Short mmCIF file of C-alpha atoms and ligand atoms in Angstrom, two decimals:
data_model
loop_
_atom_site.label_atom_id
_atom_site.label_comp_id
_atom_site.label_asym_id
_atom_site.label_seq_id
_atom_site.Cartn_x
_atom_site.Cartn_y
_atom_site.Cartn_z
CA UNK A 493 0.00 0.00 0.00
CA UNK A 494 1.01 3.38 -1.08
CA UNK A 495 1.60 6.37 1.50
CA UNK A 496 -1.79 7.67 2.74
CA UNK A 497 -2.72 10.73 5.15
CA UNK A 498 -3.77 10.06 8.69
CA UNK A 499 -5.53 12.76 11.12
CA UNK A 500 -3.72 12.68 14.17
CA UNK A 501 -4.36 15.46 16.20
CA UNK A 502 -7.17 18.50 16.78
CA UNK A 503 -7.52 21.69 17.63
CA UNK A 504 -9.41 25.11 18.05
CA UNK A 505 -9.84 28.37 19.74
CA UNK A 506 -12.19 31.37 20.01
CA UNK A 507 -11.53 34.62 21.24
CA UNK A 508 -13.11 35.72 24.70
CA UNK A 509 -15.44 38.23 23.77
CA UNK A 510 -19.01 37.07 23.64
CA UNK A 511 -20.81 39.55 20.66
CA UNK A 512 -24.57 38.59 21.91
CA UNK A 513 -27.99 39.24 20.19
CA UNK A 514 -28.81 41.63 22.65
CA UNK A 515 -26.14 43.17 22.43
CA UNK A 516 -26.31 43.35 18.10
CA UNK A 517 -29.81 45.02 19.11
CA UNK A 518 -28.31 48.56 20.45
CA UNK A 519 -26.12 48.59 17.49
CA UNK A 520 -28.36 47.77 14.13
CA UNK A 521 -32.07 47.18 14.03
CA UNK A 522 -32.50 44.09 14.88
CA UNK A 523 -33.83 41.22 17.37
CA UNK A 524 -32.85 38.33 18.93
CA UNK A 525 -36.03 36.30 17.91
CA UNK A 526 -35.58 37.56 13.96
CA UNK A 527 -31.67 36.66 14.34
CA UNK A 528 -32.48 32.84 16.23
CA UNK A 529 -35.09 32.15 13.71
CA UNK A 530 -33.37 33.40 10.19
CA UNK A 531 -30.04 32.08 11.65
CA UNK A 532 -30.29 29.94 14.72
CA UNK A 533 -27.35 31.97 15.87
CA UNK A 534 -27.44 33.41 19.17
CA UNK A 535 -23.66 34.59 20.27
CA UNK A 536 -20.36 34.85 18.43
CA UNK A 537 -16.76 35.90 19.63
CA UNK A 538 -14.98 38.90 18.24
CA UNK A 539 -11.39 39.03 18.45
CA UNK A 540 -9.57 41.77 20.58
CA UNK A 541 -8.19 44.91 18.65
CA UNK A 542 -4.77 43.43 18.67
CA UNK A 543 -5.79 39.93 17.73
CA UNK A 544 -5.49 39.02 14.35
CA UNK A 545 -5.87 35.52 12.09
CA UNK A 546 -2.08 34.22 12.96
CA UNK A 547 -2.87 34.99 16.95
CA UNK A 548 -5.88 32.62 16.58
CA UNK A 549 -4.15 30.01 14.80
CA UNK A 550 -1.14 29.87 17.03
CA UNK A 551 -3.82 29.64 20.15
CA UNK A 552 -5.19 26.60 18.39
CA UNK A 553 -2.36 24.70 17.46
CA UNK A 554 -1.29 25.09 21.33
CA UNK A 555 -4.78 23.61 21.85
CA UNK A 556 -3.65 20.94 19.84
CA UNK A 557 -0.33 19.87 21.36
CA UNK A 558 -1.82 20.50 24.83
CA UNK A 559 -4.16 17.65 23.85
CA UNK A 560 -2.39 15.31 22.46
CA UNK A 561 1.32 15.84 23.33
CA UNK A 562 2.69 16.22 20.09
CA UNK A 563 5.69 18.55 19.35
CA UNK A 564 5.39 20.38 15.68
CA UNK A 565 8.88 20.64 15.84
CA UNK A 566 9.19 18.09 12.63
CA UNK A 567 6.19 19.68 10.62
CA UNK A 568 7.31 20.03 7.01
CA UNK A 569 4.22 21.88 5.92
CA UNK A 570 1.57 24.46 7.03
CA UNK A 571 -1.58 25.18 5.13
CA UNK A 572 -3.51 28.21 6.73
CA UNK A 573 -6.99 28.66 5.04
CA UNK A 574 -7.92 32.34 5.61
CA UNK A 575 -9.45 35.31 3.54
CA UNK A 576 -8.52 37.91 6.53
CA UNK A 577 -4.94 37.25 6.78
CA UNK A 578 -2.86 39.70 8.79
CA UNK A 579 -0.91 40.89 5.99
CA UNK A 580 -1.19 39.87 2.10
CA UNK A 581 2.64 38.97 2.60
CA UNK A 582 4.39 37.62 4.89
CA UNK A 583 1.54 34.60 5.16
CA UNK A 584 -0.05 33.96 8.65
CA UNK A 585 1.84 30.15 7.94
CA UNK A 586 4.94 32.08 7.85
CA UNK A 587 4.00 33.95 10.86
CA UNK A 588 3.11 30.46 12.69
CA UNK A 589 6.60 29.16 11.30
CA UNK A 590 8.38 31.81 13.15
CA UNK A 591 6.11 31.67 16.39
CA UNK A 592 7.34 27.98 16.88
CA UNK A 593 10.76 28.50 15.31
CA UNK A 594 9.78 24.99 13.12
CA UNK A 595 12.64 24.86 11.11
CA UNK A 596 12.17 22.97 7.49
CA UNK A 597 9.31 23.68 7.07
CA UNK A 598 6.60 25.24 4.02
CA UNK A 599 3.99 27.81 4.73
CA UNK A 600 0.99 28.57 2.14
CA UNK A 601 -1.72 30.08 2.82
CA UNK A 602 -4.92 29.73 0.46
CA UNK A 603 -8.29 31.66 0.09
CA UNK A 604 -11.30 29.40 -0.96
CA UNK A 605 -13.52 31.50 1.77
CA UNK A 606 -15.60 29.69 3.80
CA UNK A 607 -14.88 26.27 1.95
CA UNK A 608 -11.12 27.47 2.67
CA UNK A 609 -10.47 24.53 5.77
CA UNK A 610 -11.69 21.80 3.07
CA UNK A 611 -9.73 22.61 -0.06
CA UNK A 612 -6.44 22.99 2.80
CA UNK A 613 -7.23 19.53 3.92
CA UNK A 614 -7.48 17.69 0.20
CA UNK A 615 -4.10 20.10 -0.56
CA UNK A 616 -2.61 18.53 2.81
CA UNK A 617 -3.90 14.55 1.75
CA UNK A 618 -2.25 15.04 -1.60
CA UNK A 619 1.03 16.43 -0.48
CA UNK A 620 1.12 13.04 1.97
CA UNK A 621 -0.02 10.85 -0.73
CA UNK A 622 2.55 11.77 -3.81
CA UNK A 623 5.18 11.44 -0.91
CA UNK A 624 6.28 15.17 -1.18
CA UNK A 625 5.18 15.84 2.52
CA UNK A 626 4.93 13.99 5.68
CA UNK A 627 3.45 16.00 8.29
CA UNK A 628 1.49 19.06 7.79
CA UNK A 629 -0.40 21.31 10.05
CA UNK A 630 -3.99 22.17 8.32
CA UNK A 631 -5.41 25.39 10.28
CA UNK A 632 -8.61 27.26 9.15
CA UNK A 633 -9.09 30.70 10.47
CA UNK A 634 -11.08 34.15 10.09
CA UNK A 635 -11.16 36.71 11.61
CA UNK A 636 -14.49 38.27 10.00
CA UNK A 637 -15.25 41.09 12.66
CA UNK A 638 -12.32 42.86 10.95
CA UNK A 639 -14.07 43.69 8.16
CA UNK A 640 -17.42 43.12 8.61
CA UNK A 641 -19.71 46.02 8.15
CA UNK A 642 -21.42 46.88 11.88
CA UNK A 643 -24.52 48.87 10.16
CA UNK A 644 -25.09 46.79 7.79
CA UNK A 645 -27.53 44.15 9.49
CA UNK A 646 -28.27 41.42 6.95
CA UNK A 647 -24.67 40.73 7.82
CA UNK A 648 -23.40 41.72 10.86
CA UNK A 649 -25.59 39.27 12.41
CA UNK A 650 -23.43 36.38 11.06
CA UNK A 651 -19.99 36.10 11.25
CA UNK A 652 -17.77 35.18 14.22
CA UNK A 653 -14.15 34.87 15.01
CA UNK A 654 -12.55 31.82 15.39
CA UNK A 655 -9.39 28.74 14.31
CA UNK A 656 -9.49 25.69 13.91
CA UNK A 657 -6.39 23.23 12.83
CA UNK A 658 -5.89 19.51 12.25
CA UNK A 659 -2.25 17.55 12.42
CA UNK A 660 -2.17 15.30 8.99
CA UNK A 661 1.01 12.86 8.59
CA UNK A 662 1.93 9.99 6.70
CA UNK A 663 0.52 6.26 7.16
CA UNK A 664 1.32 3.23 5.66
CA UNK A 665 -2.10 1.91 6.81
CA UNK A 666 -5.19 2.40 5.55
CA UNK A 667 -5.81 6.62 5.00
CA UNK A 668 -8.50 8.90 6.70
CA UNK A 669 -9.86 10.23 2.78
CA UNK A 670 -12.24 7.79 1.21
CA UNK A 671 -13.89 10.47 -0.93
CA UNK A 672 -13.62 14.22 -2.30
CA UNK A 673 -15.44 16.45 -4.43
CA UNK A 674 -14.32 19.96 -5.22
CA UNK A 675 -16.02 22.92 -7.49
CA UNK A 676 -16.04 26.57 -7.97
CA UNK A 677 -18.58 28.52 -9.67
CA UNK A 678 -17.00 32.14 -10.04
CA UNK A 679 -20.04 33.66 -11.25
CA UNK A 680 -21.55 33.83 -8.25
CA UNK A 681 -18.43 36.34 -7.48
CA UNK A 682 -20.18 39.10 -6.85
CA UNK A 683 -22.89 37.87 -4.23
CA UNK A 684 -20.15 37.38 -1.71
CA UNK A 685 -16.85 38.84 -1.41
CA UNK A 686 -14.19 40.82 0.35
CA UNK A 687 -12.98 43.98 -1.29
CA UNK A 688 -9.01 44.06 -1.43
CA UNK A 689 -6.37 46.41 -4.14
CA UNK A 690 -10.21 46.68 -5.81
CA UNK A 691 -12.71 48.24 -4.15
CA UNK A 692 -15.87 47.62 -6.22
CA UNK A 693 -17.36 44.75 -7.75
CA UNK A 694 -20.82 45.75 -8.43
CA UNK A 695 -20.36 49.46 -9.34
CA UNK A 696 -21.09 50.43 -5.82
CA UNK A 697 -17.61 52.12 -4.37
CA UNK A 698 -16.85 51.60 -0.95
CA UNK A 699 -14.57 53.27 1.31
CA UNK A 700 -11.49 50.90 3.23
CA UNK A 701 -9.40 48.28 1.80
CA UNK A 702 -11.32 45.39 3.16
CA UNK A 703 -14.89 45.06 3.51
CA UNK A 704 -17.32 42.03 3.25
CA UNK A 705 -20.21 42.07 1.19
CA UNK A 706 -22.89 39.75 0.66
CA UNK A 707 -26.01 39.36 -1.10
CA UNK A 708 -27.32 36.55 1.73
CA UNK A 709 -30.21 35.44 -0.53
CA UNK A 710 -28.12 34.33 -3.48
CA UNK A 711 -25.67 33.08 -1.07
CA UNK A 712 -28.14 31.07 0.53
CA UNK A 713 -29.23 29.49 -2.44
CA UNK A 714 -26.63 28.75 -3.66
CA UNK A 715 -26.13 26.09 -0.87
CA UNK A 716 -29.03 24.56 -0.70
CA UNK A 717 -28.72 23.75 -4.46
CA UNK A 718 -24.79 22.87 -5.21
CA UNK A 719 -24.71 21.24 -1.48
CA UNK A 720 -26.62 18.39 -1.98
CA UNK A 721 -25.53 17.08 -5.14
CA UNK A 722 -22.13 17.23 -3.81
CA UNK A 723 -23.02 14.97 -0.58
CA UNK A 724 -25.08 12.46 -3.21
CA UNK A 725 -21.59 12.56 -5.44
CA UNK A 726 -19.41 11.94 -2.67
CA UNK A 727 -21.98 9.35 -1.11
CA UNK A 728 -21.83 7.46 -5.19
CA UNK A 729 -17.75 7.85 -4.73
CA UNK A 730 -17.44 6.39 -1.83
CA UNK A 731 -20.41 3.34 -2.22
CA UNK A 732 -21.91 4.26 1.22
CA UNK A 733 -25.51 5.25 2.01
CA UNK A 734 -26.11 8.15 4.63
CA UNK A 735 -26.95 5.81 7.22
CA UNK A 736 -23.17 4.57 7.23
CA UNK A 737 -22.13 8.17 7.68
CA UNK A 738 -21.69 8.67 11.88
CA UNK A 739 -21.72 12.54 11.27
CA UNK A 740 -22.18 14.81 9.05
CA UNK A 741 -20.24 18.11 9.70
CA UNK A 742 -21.12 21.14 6.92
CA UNK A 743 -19.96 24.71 7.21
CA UNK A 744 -21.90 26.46 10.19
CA UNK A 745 -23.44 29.59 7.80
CA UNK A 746 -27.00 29.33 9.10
CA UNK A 747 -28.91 26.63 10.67
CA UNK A 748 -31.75 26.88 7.93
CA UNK A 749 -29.04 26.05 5.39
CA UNK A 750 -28.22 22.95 7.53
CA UNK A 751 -31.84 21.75 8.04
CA UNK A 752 -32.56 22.36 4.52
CA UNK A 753 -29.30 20.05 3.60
CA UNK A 754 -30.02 17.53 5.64
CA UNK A 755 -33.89 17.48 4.69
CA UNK A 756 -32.61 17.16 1.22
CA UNK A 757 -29.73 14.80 1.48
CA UNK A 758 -31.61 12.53 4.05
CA UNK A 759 -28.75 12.86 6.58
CA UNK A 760 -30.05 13.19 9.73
CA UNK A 761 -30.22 16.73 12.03
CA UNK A 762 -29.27 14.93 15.38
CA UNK A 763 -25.94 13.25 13.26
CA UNK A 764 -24.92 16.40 12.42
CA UNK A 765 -22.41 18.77 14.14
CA UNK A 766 -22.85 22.19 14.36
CA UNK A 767 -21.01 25.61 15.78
CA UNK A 768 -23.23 28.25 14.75
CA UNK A 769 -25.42 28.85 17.73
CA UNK A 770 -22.89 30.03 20.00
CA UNK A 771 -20.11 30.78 17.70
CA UNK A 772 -21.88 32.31 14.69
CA UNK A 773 -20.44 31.64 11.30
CA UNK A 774 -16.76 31.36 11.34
CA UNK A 775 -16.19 30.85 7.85
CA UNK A 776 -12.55 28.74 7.28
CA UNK A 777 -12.99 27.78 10.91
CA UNK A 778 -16.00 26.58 11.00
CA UNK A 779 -15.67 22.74 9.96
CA UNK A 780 -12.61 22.07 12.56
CA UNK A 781 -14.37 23.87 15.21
CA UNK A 782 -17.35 21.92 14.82
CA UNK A 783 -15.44 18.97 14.87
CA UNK A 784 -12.98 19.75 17.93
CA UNK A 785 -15.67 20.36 19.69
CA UNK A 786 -17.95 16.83 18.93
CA UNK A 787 -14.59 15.33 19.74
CA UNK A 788 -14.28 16.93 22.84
CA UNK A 789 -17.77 16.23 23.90
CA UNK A 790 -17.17 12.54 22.91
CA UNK A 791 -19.81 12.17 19.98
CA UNK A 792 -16.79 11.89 17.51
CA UNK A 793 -15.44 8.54 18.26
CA UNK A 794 -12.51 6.23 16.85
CA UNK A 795 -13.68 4.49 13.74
CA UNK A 796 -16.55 7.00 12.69
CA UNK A 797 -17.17 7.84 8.96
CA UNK A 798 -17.85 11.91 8.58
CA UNK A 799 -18.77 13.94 5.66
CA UNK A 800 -17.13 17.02 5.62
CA UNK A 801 -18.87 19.63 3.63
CA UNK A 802 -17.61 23.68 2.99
CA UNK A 803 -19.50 26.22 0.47
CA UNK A 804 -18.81 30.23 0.04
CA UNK A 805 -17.70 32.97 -1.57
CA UNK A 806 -16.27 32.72 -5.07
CA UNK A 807 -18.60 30.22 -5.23
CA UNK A 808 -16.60 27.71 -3.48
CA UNK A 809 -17.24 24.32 -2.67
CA UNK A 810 -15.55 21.01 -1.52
CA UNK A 811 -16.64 17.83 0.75
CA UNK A 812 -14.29 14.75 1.57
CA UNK A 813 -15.33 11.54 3.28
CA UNK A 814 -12.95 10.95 5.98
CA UNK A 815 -12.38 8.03 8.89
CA UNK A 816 -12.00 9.29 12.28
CA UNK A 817 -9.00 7.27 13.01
CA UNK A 818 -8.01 9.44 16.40
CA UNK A 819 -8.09 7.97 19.63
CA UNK A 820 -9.06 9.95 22.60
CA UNK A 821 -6.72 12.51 23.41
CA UNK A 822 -4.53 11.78 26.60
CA UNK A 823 -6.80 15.23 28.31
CA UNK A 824 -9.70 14.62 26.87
CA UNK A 825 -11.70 13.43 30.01
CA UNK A 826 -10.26 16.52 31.87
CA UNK A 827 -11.09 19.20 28.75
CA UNK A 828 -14.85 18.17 28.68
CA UNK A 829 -15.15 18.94 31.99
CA UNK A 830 -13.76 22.28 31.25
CA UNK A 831 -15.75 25.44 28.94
CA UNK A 832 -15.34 23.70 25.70
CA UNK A 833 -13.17 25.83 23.10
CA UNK A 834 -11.24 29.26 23.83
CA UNK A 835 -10.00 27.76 27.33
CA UNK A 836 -6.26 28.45 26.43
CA UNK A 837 -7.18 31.83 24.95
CA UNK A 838 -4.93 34.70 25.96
CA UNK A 839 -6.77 36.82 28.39
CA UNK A 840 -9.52 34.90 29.48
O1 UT7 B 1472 -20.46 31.42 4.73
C1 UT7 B 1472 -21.39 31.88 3.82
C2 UT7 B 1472 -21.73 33.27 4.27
N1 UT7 B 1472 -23.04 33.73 4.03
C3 UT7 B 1472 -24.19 33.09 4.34
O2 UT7 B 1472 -24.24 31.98 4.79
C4 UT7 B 1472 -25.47 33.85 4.10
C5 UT7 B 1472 -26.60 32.96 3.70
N2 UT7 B 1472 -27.84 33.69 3.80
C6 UT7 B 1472 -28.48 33.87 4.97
O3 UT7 B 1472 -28.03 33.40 6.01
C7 UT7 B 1472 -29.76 34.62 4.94
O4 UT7 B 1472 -30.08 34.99 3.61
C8 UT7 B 1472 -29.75 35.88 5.83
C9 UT7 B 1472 -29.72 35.49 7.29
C10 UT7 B 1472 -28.55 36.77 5.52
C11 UT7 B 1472 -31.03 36.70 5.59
O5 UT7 B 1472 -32.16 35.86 5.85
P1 UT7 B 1472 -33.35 35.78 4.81
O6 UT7 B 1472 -34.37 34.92 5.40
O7 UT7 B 1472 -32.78 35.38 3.48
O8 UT7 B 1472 -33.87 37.26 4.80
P2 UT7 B 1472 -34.03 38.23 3.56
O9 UT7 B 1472 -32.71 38.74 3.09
O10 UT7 B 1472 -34.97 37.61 2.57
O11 UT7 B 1472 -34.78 39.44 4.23
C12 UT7 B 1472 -36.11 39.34 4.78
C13 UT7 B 1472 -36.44 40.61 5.54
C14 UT7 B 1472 -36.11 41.89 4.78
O12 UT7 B 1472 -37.10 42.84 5.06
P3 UT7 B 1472 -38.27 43.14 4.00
O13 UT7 B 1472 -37.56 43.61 2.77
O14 UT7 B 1472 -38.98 41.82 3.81
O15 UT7 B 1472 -39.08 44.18 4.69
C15 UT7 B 1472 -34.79 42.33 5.38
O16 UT7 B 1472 -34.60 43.73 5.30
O17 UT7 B 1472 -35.66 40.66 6.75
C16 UT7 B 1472 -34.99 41.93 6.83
N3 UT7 B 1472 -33.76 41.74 7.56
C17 UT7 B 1472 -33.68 41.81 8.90
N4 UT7 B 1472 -34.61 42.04 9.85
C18 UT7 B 1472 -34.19 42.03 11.12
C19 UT7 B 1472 -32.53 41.46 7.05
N5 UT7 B 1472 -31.64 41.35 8.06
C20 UT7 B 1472 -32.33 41.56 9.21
C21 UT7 B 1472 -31.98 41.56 10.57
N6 UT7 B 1472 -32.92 41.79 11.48
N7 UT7 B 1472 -30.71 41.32 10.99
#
């Protein structure tokens, strides 16, 4: 058997700050019962002024060493999914290469949005697989609050702060990726994106050098429609029915998008893990984070089958069927004791 990737450790953090609903009321008008019901979103964190993307992902990746006693030392890769990186140049992997003094070592970061954390992890499996890498860090991480529009309430509402980062190295068992399916629709470009050296996309100008805009509606359906023929292709590629998948795990945009997906996919709601409700949507860090945490609540187990599914701006989309191969972590009894997530954050 050829070289294969294996996941072998997991990790995430959000910053301290709780942005509530109530609190989103005194700023745009708005309500919590309008925001729960659209959304199902009810808090998100916001990031410090001085806390940027590589800050998050560094806080993460201590989550994950903490956790599983692993040194990065020996990583020869890091893949940061981000569209709000701290600078255009040097990369936040570059940033997290210095921070830990790792020293052979690649850093790249790529921008598929909020499908960003799934295109980094089939990037990571094929590095392993041709044999050019053998351990890579995968991190996915936003920070959205940066340049997210606070009077602008059809989006403000959403997004959260947040990383989220898996450990992928090289086994000569059998590999964690049974299945992929990647796409990219570009048209639907101008429904959601971040303004950069250009500041207009739709003729409207806008002030700053980075500002989100979306056009939730189109966003929305584009989901519901590319979504679900991507789970049925990746169910075909991988001969399994949905009831041999233990959990399905899409990007936390809105729980409407989820219920619709699962309504239309036949995956079930309660085998589904989500991070919206308390952490909003945290675009590239939303799949990991959803997934650190079911691990750390013990519902992800050794040996489960999970659909991983991303969609967003550009249009972007990926989903991989992966094995849970990870045992328990040697802390995990103690962490889900503790407040799940953010724990090692600076400051709290
Ligand atoms: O990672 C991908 C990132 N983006 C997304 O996932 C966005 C996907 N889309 C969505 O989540 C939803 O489209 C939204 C939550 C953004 C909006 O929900 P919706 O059910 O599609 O609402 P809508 O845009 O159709 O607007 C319905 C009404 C409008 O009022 P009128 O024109 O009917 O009088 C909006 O002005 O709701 C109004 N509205 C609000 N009302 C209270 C829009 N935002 C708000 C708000 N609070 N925050």
């Amino acid at each position: 058997m050829g070289s294969k990737s294996r996941i072998t450790g997991i990790g995430s953090y959000v910053p301290c700050k709780i942005l509530a609903n109530a609190e989103l009321e005194t700023m745009v008008d708005t309500n919590d019962e309008w925001i729960v019901q659209r959304t199902g979103i009810r808090e998100r964190r916001i990031a410090a002024k001085e806390e940027f993307t590589s800050h998050m992902c560094i806080n993460a990746i201590d989550n994950l060493i903490h956790k599983y006693d692993v040194s990065v030392l020996d990583v020869d890769m890091i893949l940061v999914a981000t569209y709000t990186p701290d600078f255009h140049a040097p990369s936040v992997a570059c940033l997290i290469q210095q921070h830990y003094g790792i020293p052979a070592t690649g850093t790249l970061d790529l921008n598929a949005a909020c499908a960003g954390f799934m295109y980094a992890m089939n990037v990571a499996d094929g590095l392993i697989t041709s044999g050019l890498n053998r351990k890579i860090l995968v991190v996915g991480a936003d920070t959205a609050s940066k340049i997210t529009d606070y009077t602008d309430r059809s989006s403000c509402i959403l997004f959260g702060d947040a990383a989220g980062v898996i450990l992928m190295e090289r086994t000569e068992e059998a590999g964690a990726c049974i299945a992929r399916h990647f796409g990219a629709d570009g048209s639907g470009g101008i429904h959601l994106y971040r303004t950069g050296l250009r500041s207009e996309m739709t003729g409207k100008k806008l002030t700053g050098g980075g500002m989100l805009m979306q056009n939730g509606r189109e966003v929305y359906r584009f989901a519901v429609g590319t979504v679900p023929i991507g789970v049925r292709k990746l169910l075909n590629l991988a001969q399994c029915g949905v009831q041999e998948i233990d959990w399905f795990i899409p990007h936390s945009a809105n729980l409407r998008i989820v219920e619709s997906l699962c309504k239309k996919t036949g995956l079930p709601m309660e085998k589904t893990l989500t991070s919206m409700e308390y952490y909003g949507n945290t675009s590239a860090a939303s799949i990991p984070l959803s997934l650190s945490k079911g691990v750390e609540a013990g519902q992800v187990k050794e040996g489960d089958r999970l659909l991983l599914f991303g969609f967003g701006g550009g249009f972007t989309y990926g989903g991989m069927i992966v094995n849970w191969t990870l045992r328990c972590c040697r802390s995990n009894r103690r962490t889900a004791r503790l407040p799940i997530l953010g724990r090692r954050s600076r400051g709290c």
